[in-house]
Amino acid sequence: MIAKKYVDAYLACPIKIDQDEKILQFIDNHMLLIKNRPNIFQHDDYHPSNLIALEGKFKGIIDFGRYDWGDPIHEFLKIGIFTRNISVPFSIGQIKGYFNGKEPSDEFWTLYSLYLAMCVFSTIVWTLKTIPEEMNNMRNKINIFLDDHRYFKNVKPSWYK
């Protein structure tokens, strides 16, 4: 979840994201949705780079170093940051697979977008502190998902068809 400390650290840092006020407003307008959400074990870094396949078949998942507990919808966060850049069909399949082939609800898309919006600020702060040489790469990833959602004017990303 977004912590005030991340927003404060972001506001104090030299790196800024265009239209950050729209992102903050989207978060403020939807924060009540995360109240009383389920709290389950999650990998928290699920994306294709952490999957193992052998002879064209799924064999397992690696890199549980970031595991934690939280809303199961939060587990989809990496789709917007990493997976959609690798494979849109895989991204769509991951979502549809979770919903047994059915279309996700508006609530799913709003929560997914909320978690994605919240990660903008923590990603900037974390990258600046941990791997500053990757800042341009991470800003590009952020800008892609911001464009996908038109800065959260749309909760369903443009790549989901």
Short mmCIF file of C-alpha atoms in Angstrom, two decimals:
data_model
loop_
_atom_site.label_atom_id
_atom_site.label_comp_id
_atom_site.label_asym_id
_atom_site.label_seq_id
_atom_site.Cartn_x
_atom_site.Cartn_y
_atom_site.Cartn_z
CA MET A 1 0.00 0.00 0.00
CA ILE A 2 1.07 3.55 -0.54
CA ALA A 3 2.52 5.10 2.51
CA LYS A 4 2.56 8.81 3.17
CA LYS A 5 6.31 8.44 3.56
CA TYR A 6 6.63 7.47 -0.13
CA VAL A 7 4.58 10.44 -1.31
CA ASP A 8 6.56 12.77 0.95
CA ALA A 9 9.85 11.28 -0.25
CA TYR A 10 8.71 11.57 -3.86
CA LEU A 11 7.68 15.21 -3.41
CA ALA A 12 11.10 15.94 -1.87
CA CYS A 13 13.12 14.17 -4.57
CA PRO A 14 14.38 15.77 -7.80
CA ILE A 15 12.60 13.27 -10.09
CA LYS A 16 9.05 14.10 -11.10
CA ILE A 17 6.41 12.33 -13.16
CA ASP A 18 4.28 14.40 -15.53
CA GLN A 19 0.77 15.05 -14.25
CA ASP A 20 1.56 13.58 -10.84
CA GLU A 21 -1.33 15.58 -9.38
CA LYS A 22 -3.79 13.50 -11.46
CA ILE A 23 -2.28 10.31 -10.08
CA LEU A 24 -2.49 11.56 -6.50
CA GLN A 25 -6.10 12.64 -7.05
CA PHE A 26 -7.02 9.21 -8.46
CA ILE A 27 -5.48 7.57 -5.39
CA ASP A 28 -7.26 9.92 -2.99
CA ASN A 29 -10.59 9.34 -4.74
CA HIS A 30 -10.33 5.54 -4.50
CA MET A 31 -8.47 4.76 -1.27
CA LEU A 32 -11.62 3.63 0.51
CA LEU A 33 -11.81 0.66 -1.87
CA ILE A 34 -8.85 -1.04 -0.20
CA LYS A 35 -10.48 -1.03 3.21
CA ASN A 36 -11.36 -4.57 4.34
CA ARG A 37 -9.78 -6.26 1.31
CA PRO A 38 -8.63 -9.89 1.68
CA ASN A 39 -5.13 -10.45 3.04
CA ILE A 40 -3.44 -13.51 1.53
CA PHE A 41 0.07 -14.77 0.88
CA GLN A 42 1.44 -13.48 -2.41
CA HIS A 43 4.59 -13.81 -4.49
CA ASP A 44 4.58 -10.03 -5.08
CA ASP A 45 6.96 -10.22 -8.06
CA TYR A 46 5.03 -12.47 -10.44
CA HIS A 47 6.01 -11.82 -14.05
CA PRO A 48 7.49 -13.87 -16.92
CA SER A 49 11.10 -13.39 -15.79
CA ASN A 50 10.26 -15.36 -12.65
CA LEU A 51 8.63 -18.29 -14.42
CA ILE A 52 10.40 -21.54 -15.29
CA ALA A 53 9.47 -23.49 -18.39
CA LEU A 54 11.02 -26.67 -19.73
CA GLU A 55 10.26 -28.10 -23.16
CA GLY A 56 7.45 -25.60 -23.60
CA LYS A 57 5.70 -26.48 -20.35
CA PHE A 58 5.32 -24.50 -17.13
CA LYS A 59 7.51 -25.95 -14.38
CA GLY A 60 7.49 -23.40 -11.58
CA ILE A 61 7.96 -19.94 -10.17
CA ILE A 62 11.18 -18.52 -8.72
CA ASP A 63 12.25 -15.46 -6.74
CA PHE A 64 10.05 -15.35 -3.69
CA GLY A 65 12.35 -12.72 -2.14
CA ARG A 66 9.62 -10.08 -2.18
CA TYR A 67 6.77 -12.25 -0.88
CA ASP A 68 4.33 -10.65 1.49
CA TRP A 69 0.69 -10.61 2.46
CA GLY A 70 -1.97 -8.51 0.82
CA ASP A 71 -4.91 -8.12 -1.48
CA PRO A 72 -4.88 -10.78 -4.23
CA ILE A 73 -5.57 -8.03 -6.79
CA HIS A 74 -2.26 -6.42 -5.81
CA GLU A 75 -0.53 -9.49 -7.26
CA PHE A 76 -1.52 -8.27 -10.73
CA LEU A 77 0.48 -5.04 -10.34
CA LYS A 78 3.51 -6.39 -12.24
CA ILE A 79 1.39 -6.88 -15.34
CA GLY A 80 1.28 -3.13 -15.91
CA ILE A 81 4.94 -2.60 -15.11
CA PHE A 82 6.64 -5.58 -16.72
CA THR A 83 4.45 -8.25 -18.26
CA ARG A 84 2.48 -6.15 -20.76
CA ASN A 85 5.82 -4.99 -22.19
CA ILE A 86 6.87 -8.60 -22.72
CA SER A 87 3.58 -10.10 -23.90
CA VAL A 88 0.11 -8.57 -24.02
CA PRO A 89 -1.49 -11.99 -24.77
CA PHE A 90 0.22 -13.46 -21.67
CA SER A 91 -1.01 -10.48 -19.62
CA ILE A 92 -4.57 -10.94 -20.81
CA GLY A 93 -4.31 -14.70 -20.21
CA GLN A 94 -3.07 -14.17 -16.66
CA ILE A 95 -6.09 -11.99 -15.88
CA LYS A 96 -8.64 -14.15 -17.68
CA GLY A 97 -7.13 -17.28 -16.13
CA TYR A 98 -7.67 -15.84 -12.66
CA PHE A 99 -11.31 -15.24 -13.54
CA ASN A 100 -11.79 -18.68 -15.16
CA GLY A 101 -12.10 -17.16 -18.63
CA LYS A 102 -14.68 -14.58 -17.62
CA GLU A 103 -14.22 -10.86 -17.90
CA PRO A 104 -13.03 -9.10 -14.75
CA SER A 105 -15.39 -6.76 -12.97
CA ASP A 106 -15.14 -2.98 -12.86
CA GLU A 107 -14.09 -3.39 -9.23
CA PHE A 108 -11.09 -5.47 -10.32
CA TRP A 109 -10.00 -2.84 -12.85
CA THR A 110 -10.39 -0.01 -10.37
CA LEU A 111 -8.39 -1.83 -7.70
CA TYR A 112 -5.75 -2.90 -10.24
CA SER A 113 -5.43 0.72 -11.38
CA LEU A 114 -5.33 1.99 -7.81
CA TYR A 115 -2.45 -0.32 -6.92
CA LEU A 116 -0.65 0.64 -10.12
CA ALA A 117 -1.13 4.34 -9.39
CA MET A 118 0.14 3.86 -5.86
CA CYS A 119 3.32 2.21 -7.09
CA VAL A 120 4.35 5.26 -9.15
CA PHE A 121 5.71 7.07 -6.12
CA SER A 122 7.27 4.13 -4.33
CA THR A 123 8.94 3.05 -7.60
CA ILE A 124 10.55 6.45 -8.09
CA VAL A 125 11.74 6.61 -4.48
CA TRP A 126 12.97 2.99 -4.43
CA THR A 127 14.76 3.29 -7.78
CA LEU A 128 16.46 6.55 -6.82
CA LYS A 129 17.66 5.01 -3.57
CA THR A 130 18.54 1.51 -4.79
CA ILE A 131 19.44 1.55 -8.49
CA PRO A 132 19.57 5.18 -9.64
CA GLU A 133 21.30 4.15 -12.86
CA GLU A 134 17.99 2.48 -13.86
CA MET A 135 15.86 5.59 -13.31
CA ASN A 136 15.32 6.33 -17.01
CA ASN A 137 14.28 2.72 -17.62
CA MET A 138 11.83 2.76 -14.70
CA ARG A 139 10.42 6.14 -15.71
CA ASN A 140 9.80 4.72 -19.18
CA LYS A 141 7.92 1.77 -17.65
CA ILE A 142 5.85 4.14 -15.53
CA ASN A 143 5.10 6.37 -18.51
CA ILE A 144 3.91 3.36 -20.52
CA PHE A 145 1.34 2.31 -17.93
CA LEU A 146 0.31 5.91 -17.33
CA ASP A 147 -0.36 6.19 -21.08
CA ASP A 148 -2.16 2.82 -21.01
CA HIS A 149 -4.57 4.29 -18.46
CA ARG A 150 -4.55 7.89 -19.71
CA TYR A 151 -3.22 8.91 -16.29
CA PHE A 152 -6.00 6.86 -14.68
CA LYS A 153 -8.81 8.53 -16.54
CA ASN A 154 -9.42 4.91 -17.65
CA VAL A 155 -9.17 2.06 -15.17
CA LYS A 156 -9.02 -0.61 -17.88
CA PRO A 157 -5.71 -0.32 -19.75
CA SER A 158 -5.73 0.30 -23.50
CA TRP A 159 -3.87 -2.97 -24.19
CA TYR A 160 -6.63 -5.12 -22.68
CA LYS A 161 -8.91 -6.14 -25.52
#
